[in-house]
Coordinates of C-alpha atoms and ligand atoms in Angstrom, one line a residue:
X1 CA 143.3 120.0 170.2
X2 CA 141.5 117.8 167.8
X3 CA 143.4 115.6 165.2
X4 CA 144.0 117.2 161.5
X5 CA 142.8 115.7 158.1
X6 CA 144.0 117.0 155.1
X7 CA 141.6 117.4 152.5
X8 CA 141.3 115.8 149.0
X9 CA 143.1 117.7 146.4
X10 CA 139.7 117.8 144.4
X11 CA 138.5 120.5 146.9
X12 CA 141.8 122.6 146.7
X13 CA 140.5 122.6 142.5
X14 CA 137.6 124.7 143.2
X15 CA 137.9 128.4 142.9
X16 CA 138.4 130.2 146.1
X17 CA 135.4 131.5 147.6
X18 CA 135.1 135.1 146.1
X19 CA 132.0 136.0 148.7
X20 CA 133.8 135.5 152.0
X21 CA 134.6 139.0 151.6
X22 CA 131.5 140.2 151.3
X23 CA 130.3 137.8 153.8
X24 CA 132.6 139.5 156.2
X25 CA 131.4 143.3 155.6
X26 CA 127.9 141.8 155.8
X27 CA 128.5 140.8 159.3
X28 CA 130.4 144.2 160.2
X29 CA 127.6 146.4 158.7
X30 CA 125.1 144.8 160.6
X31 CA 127.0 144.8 163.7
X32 CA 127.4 148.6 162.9
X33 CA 123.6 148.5 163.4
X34 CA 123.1 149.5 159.4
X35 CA 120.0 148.7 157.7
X36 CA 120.9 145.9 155.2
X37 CA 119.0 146.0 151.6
X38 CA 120.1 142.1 150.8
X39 CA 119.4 141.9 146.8
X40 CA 122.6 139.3 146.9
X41 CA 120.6 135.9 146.8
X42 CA 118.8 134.6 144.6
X43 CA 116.1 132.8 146.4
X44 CA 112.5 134.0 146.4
X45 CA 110.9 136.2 149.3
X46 CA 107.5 135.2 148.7
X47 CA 106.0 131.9 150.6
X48 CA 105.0 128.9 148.4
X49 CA 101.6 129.2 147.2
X50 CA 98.9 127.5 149.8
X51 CA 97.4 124.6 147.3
X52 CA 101.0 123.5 147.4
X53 CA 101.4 123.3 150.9
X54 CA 98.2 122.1 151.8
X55 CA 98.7 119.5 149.5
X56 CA 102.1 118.1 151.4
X57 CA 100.3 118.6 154.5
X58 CA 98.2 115.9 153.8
X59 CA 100.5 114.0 151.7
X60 CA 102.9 113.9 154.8
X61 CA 100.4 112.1 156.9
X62 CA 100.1 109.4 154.8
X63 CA 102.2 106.6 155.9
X64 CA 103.0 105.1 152.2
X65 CA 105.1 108.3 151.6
X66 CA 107.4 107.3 155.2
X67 CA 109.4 104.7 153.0
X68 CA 112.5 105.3 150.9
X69 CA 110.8 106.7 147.6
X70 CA 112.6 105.4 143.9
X71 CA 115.2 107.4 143.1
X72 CA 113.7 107.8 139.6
X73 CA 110.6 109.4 141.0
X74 CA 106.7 107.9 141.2
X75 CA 105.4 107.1 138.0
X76 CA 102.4 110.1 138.8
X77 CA 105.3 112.8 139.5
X78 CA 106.6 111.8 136.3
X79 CA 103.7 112.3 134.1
X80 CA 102.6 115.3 136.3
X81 CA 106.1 116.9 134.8
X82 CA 105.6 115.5 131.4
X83 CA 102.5 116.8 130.8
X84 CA 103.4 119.7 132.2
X85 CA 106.2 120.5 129.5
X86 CA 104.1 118.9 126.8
X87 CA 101.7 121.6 127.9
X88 CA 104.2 124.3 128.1
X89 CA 106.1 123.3 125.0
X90 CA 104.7 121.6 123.1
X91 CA 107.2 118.4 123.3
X92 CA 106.3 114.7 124.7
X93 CA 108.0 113.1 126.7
X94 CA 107.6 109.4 128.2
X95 CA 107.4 109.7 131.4
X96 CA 108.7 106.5 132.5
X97 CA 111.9 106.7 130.6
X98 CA 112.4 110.6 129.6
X99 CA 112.0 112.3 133.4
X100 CA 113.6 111.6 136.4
X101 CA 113.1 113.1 139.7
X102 CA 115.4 115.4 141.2
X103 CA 115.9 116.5 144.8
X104 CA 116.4 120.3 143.1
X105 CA 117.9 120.5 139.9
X106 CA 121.2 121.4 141.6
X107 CA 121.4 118.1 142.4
X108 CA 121.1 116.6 139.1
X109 CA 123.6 118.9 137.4
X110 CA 126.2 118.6 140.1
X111 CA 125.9 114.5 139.3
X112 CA 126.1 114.0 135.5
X113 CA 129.8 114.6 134.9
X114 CA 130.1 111.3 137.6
X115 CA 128.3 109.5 135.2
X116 CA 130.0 110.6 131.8
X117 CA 133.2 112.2 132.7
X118 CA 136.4 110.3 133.4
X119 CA 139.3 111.8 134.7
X120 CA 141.2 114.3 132.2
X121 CA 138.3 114.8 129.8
X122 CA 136.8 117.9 129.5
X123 CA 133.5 119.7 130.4
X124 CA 132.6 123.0 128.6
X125 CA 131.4 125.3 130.7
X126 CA 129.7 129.1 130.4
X127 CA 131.7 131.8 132.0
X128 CA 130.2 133.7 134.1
X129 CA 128.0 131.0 135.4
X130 CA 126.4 129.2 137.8
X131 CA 129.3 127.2 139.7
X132 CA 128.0 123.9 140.4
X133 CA 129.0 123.3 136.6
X134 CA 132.2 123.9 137.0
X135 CA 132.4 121.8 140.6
X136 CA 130.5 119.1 139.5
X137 CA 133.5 118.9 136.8
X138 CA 136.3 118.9 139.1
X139 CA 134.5 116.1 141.9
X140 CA 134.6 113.8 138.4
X141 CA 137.7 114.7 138.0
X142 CA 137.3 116.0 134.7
X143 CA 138.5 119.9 133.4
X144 CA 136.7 122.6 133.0
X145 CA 137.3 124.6 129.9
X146 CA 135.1 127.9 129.9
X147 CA 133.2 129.6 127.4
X148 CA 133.2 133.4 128.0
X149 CA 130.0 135.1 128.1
X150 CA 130.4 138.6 126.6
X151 CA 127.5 141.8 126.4
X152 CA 128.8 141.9 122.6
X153 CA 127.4 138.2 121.6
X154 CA 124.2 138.7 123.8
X155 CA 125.7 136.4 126.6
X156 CA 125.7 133.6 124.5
X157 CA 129.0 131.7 124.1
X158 CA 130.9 131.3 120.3
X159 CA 130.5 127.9 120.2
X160 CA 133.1 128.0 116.7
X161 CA 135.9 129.3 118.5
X162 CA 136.0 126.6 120.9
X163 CA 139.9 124.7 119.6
X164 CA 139.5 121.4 117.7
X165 CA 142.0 119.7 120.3
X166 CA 139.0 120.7 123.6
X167 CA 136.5 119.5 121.9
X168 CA 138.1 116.2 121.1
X169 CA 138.4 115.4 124.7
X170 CA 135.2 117.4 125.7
X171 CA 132.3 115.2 126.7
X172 CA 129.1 117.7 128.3
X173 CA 128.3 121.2 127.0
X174 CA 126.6 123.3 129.6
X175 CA 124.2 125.7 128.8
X176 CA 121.6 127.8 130.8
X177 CA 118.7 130.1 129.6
X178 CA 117.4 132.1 131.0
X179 CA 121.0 132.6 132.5
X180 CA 122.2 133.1 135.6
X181 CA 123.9 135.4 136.2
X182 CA 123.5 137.8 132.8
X183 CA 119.7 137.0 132.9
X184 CA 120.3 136.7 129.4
X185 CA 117.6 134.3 127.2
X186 CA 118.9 131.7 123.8
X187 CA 116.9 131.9 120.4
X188 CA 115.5 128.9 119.0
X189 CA 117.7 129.3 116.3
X190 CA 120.8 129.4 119.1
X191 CA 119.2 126.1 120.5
X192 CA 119.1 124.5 116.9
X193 CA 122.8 126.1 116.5
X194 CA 123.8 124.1 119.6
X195 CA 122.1 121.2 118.8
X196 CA 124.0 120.6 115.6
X197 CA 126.9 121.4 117.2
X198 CA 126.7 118.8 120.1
X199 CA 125.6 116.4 117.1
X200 CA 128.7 116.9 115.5
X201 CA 131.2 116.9 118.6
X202 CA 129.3 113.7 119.9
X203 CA 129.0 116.3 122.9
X204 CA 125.9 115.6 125.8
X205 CA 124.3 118.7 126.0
X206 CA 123.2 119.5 129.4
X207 CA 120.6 122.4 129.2
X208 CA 120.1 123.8 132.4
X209 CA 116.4 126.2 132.0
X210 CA 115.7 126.4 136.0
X211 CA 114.8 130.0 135.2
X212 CA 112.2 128.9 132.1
X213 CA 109.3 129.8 133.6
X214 CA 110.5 133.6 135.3
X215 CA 109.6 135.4 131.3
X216 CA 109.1 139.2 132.8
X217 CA 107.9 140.1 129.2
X218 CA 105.3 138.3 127.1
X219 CA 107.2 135.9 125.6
X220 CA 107.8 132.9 127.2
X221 CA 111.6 131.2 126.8
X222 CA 111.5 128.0 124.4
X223 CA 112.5 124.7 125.4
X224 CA 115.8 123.5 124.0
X225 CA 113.9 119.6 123.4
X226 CA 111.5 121.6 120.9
X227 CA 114.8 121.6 118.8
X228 CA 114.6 118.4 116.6
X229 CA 117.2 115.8 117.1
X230 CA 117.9 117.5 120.7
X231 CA 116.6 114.2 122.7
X232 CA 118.6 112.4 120.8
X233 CA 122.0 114.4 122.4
X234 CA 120.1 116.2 125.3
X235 CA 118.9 116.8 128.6
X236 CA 117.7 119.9 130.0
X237 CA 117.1 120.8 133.6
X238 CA 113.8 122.1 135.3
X239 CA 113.3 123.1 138.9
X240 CA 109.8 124.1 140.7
X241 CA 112.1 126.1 143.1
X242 CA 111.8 129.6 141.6
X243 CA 108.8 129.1 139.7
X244 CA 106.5 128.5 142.6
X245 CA 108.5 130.1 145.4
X246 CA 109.7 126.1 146.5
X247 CA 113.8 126.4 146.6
X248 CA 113.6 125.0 150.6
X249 CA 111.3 121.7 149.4
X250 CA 114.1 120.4 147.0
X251 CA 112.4 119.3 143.7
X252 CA 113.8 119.5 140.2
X253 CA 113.4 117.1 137.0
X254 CA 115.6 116.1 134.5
X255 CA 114.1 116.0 130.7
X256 CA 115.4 114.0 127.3
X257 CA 117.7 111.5 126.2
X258 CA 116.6 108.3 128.1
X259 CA 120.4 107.2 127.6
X260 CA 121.8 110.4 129.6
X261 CA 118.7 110.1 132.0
X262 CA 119.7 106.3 132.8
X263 CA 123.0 107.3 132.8
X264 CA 122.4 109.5 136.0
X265 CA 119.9 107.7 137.2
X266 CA 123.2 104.9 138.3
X267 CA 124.6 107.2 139.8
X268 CA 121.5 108.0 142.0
X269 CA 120.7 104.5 142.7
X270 CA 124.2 104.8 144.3
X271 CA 124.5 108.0 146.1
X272 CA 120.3 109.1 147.0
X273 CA 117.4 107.7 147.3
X274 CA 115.1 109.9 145.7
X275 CA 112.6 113.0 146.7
X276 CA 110.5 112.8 149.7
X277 CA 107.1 111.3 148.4
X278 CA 105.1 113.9 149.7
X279 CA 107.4 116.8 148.2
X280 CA 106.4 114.8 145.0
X281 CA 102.7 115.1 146.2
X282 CA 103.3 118.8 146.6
X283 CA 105.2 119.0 143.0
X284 CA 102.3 117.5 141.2
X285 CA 99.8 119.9 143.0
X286 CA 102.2 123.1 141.7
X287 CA 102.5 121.6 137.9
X288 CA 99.0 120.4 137.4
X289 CA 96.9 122.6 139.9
X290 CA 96.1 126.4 138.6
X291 CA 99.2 128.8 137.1
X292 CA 97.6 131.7 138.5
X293 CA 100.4 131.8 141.1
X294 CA 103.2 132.1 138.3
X295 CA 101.6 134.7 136.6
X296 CA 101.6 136.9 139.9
X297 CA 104.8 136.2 140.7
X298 CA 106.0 137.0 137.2
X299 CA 104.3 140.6 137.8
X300 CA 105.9 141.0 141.0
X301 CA 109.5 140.7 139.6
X302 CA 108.7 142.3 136.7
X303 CA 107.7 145.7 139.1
X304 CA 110.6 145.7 140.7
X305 CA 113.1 144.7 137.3
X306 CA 111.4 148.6 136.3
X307 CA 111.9 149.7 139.5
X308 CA 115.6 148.5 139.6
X309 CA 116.3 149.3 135.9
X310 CA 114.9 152.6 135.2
X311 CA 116.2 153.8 138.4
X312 CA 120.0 152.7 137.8
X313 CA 119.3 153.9 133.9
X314 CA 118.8 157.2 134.9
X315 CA 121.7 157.6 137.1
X316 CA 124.2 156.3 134.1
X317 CA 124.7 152.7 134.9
X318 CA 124.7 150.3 132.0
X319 CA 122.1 148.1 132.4
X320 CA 119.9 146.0 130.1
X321 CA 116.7 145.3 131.3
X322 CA 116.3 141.5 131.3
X323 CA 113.6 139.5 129.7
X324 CA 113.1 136.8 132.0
X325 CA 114.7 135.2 135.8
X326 CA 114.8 137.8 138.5
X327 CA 118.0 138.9 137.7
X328 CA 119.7 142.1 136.7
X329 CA 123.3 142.2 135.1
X330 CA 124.7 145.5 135.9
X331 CA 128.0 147.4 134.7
X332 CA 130.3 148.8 136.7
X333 CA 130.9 152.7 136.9
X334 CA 134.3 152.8 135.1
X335 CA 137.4 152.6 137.3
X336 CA 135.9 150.0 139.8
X337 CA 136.7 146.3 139.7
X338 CA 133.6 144.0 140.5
X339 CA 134.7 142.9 143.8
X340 CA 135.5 147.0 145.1
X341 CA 132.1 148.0 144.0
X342 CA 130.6 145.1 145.9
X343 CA 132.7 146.0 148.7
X344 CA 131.7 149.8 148.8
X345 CA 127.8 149.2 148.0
X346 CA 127.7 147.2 151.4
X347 CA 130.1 148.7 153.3
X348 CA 129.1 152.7 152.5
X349 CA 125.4 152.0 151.6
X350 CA 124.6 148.6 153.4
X351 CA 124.0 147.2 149.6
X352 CA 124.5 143.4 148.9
X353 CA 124.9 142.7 145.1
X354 CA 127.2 139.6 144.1
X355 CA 130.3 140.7 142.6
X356 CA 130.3 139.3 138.6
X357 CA 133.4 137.3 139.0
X358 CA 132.0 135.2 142.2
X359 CA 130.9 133.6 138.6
X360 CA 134.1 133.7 136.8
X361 CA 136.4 135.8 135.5
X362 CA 134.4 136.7 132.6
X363 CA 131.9 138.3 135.3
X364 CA 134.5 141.1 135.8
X365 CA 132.6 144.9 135.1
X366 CA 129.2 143.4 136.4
X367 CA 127.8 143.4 140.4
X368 CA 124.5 141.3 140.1
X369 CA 121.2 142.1 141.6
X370 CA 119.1 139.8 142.3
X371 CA 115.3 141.0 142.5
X372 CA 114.3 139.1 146.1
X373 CA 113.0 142.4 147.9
X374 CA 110.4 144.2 147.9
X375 CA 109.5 146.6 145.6
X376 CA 110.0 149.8 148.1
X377 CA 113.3 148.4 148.9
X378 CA 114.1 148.0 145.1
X379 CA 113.8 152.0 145.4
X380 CA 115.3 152.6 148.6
X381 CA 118.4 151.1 147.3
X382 CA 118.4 153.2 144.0
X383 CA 118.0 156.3 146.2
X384 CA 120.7 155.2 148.5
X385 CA 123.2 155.0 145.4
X386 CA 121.7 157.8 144.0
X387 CA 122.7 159.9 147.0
X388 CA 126.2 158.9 147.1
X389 CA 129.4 159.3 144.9
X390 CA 128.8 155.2 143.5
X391 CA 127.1 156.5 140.8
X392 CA 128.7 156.4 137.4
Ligands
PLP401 N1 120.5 126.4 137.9 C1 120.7 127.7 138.1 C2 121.2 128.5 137.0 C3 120.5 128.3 139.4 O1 120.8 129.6 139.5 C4 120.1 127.5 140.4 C5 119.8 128.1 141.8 O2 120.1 129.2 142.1 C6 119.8 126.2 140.2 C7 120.1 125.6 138.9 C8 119.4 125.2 141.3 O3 118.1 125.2 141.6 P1 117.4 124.1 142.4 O4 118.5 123.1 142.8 O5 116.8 124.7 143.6 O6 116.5 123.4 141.5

């Protein structure tokens, strides 16, 4: 027997892990030998696009990119990504002092409460949402105080009923759009709303737009820099992991306020030393070589979104069709909880969709689907529900 460490307390802060359930009826289902339709992660089925990997192909045989690389990125990575969004939206940025390098934009979010958050303050933070804002929190030591995320506000939180006494203590404001998991996108006029807001509260507004370029419709999200004023209290997130099918290369960049930038970037220099040099290589192939790639990709999501949507409409579900990520935020049939509909889609159908409150509480009503298989398997699923009694 092997000696026993006790844990920090900060770990026994995080939620318990809501998918170990349906981790375990994955497992059993495909032991029974059942034919799994996995629309559970969100991670891209499609290979990165071949310019990019040539590109770090010959990148990695170049020995200047075997040493440590900055943590703040090379100088040609960071104009790469700054003309990029200048491109994009129409906002520039100096690249020596307004990006930093990321190694995925997980990273970067999961760090900035280290920098800005001391123990007891708090971070606001959207519920349902991605969890690393609400971990990154508790490792600083600060509190999380969520912001629910309702169908009857458009999935965007009420930033006014948010108590005088939590926003005197609060010091980030988390926001992401498109949004994972409602898929729901922000208004310019909700960026400028937020903006102001952040202003007022002397709040650093982290904006986390991983999902920016994945617009299934014709219009494209808006950056929350375009706002003006926002670089003054903002950063905002970008990854290259969904865009260009790139989550296994680990690549992201942070955008805005040089303060909060430098801010993170200490506690980089502490913890990481930077992106692999030929991943960079690779980055600046996907953001400055042709966008051809993004525009398939967006077609191929968008196919299935219909195929998903329209099928689950016609059976009864509530479901909006989402404008942009590959997302789609579905209602429960009335009388199920989130977490026994997840349960009975895999266990009766062989279905994995991520129970809404493996986001938060405010997820409760909603199974999420996330649009990573093919299109025929899209449709197989929506017969397989279809055929059974976990329709609405
Ligand atoms: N932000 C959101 C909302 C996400 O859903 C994800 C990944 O699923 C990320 C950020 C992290 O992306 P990456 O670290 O690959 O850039």
């Amino acid at each position: 027997m092997g000696q026993s460490f006790a844990l920090a307390q900060r770990l026994s802060k995080l939620p318990p892990y809501l998918f170990a359930e349906i981790d375990r009826l994955k497992q059993e289902a495909i032991r029974r030998g059942m034919d799994i339709i996995n629309l559970g992660i969100g991670d891209p089925d499609l290979p990165t696009p071949p310019h990019i990997v040539k590109r770090m192909q010959d990148a990695s045989a170049n020995p200047q990119h075997h040493q440590y690389p900055s943590y703040e990125g090379m100088l040609s990575f960071r104009k790469a990504a700054a003309d990029w969004y200048s491109k994009r939206f129409g906002v520039s940025l100096d690249p020596e002092t307004e990006v930093l390098s990321l190694i995925g934009s997980k990273e970067g979010i999961g760090h900035i409460p280290l920098a800005f958050v001391d123990p007891g303050d708090i971070v606001l933070v959207p519920d349902p949402g991605y969890p690393v804002y609400q971990a990154g929190t508790i490792f600083a030591g600060g509190v999380p105080h969520f912001m629910p995320l309702t169908r009857e506000r458009a999935f965007l939180p009420d930033l006014h009923a948010i108590p005088l006494q939590v926003l005197k203590k609060a010091k980030i404001l988390f926001l992401n759009y498109p949004n994972n998991p409602t898929a729901a996108v922000a208004s310019k006029s909700f960026f400028a709303e937020a903006v102001g807001f952040a202003r007022r509260h002397g709040l650093i507004l982290c904006h986390d737009a991983a999902y920016s370029e994945m617009a299934l419709d014709s219009d494209l999200p808006d950056s929350l820099l375009a706002v003006e004023g926002a670089k003054e209290v903002a950063i905002e997130y970008h990854s290259l992991s969904k865009t260009y099918n790139m989550t296994g290369w680990r690549i992201g960049f942070g955008v805005g306020s040089r303060e909060i930038l430098a801010g993170l970037g200490r506690i980089k220099t502490n913890l990481d030393s930077g992106v692999f040099q030929a991943v960079q290589e690779a980055a600046i192939a996907a953001l400055s070589g042709p966008q051809d790639c993004v525009e398939s990709m967006r077609a191929i999501y968008k196919e299935r979104r219909d195929a998903l949507v329209d099928g689950l409409s016609a059976l009864g579900f509530a479901v909006d069709r989402p404008k942009a990520s590959f997302y789609v935020w579905i209602g429960v049939p009335r009388g199920r909880t989130s977490a026994s509909y997840g349960s009975a889609l895999l266990s009766d159908l062989g279905i994995v969709m991520t129970p809404g409150t493996g986001f938060g509480q405010h997820g409760e009503g909603y199974i999420r689907a996330a649009l990573t298989v093919d299109v025929s398997r899209v449709k197989e699923a929506v017969e397989r529900i279809a055929a059974s009694n976990l329709k609405p």
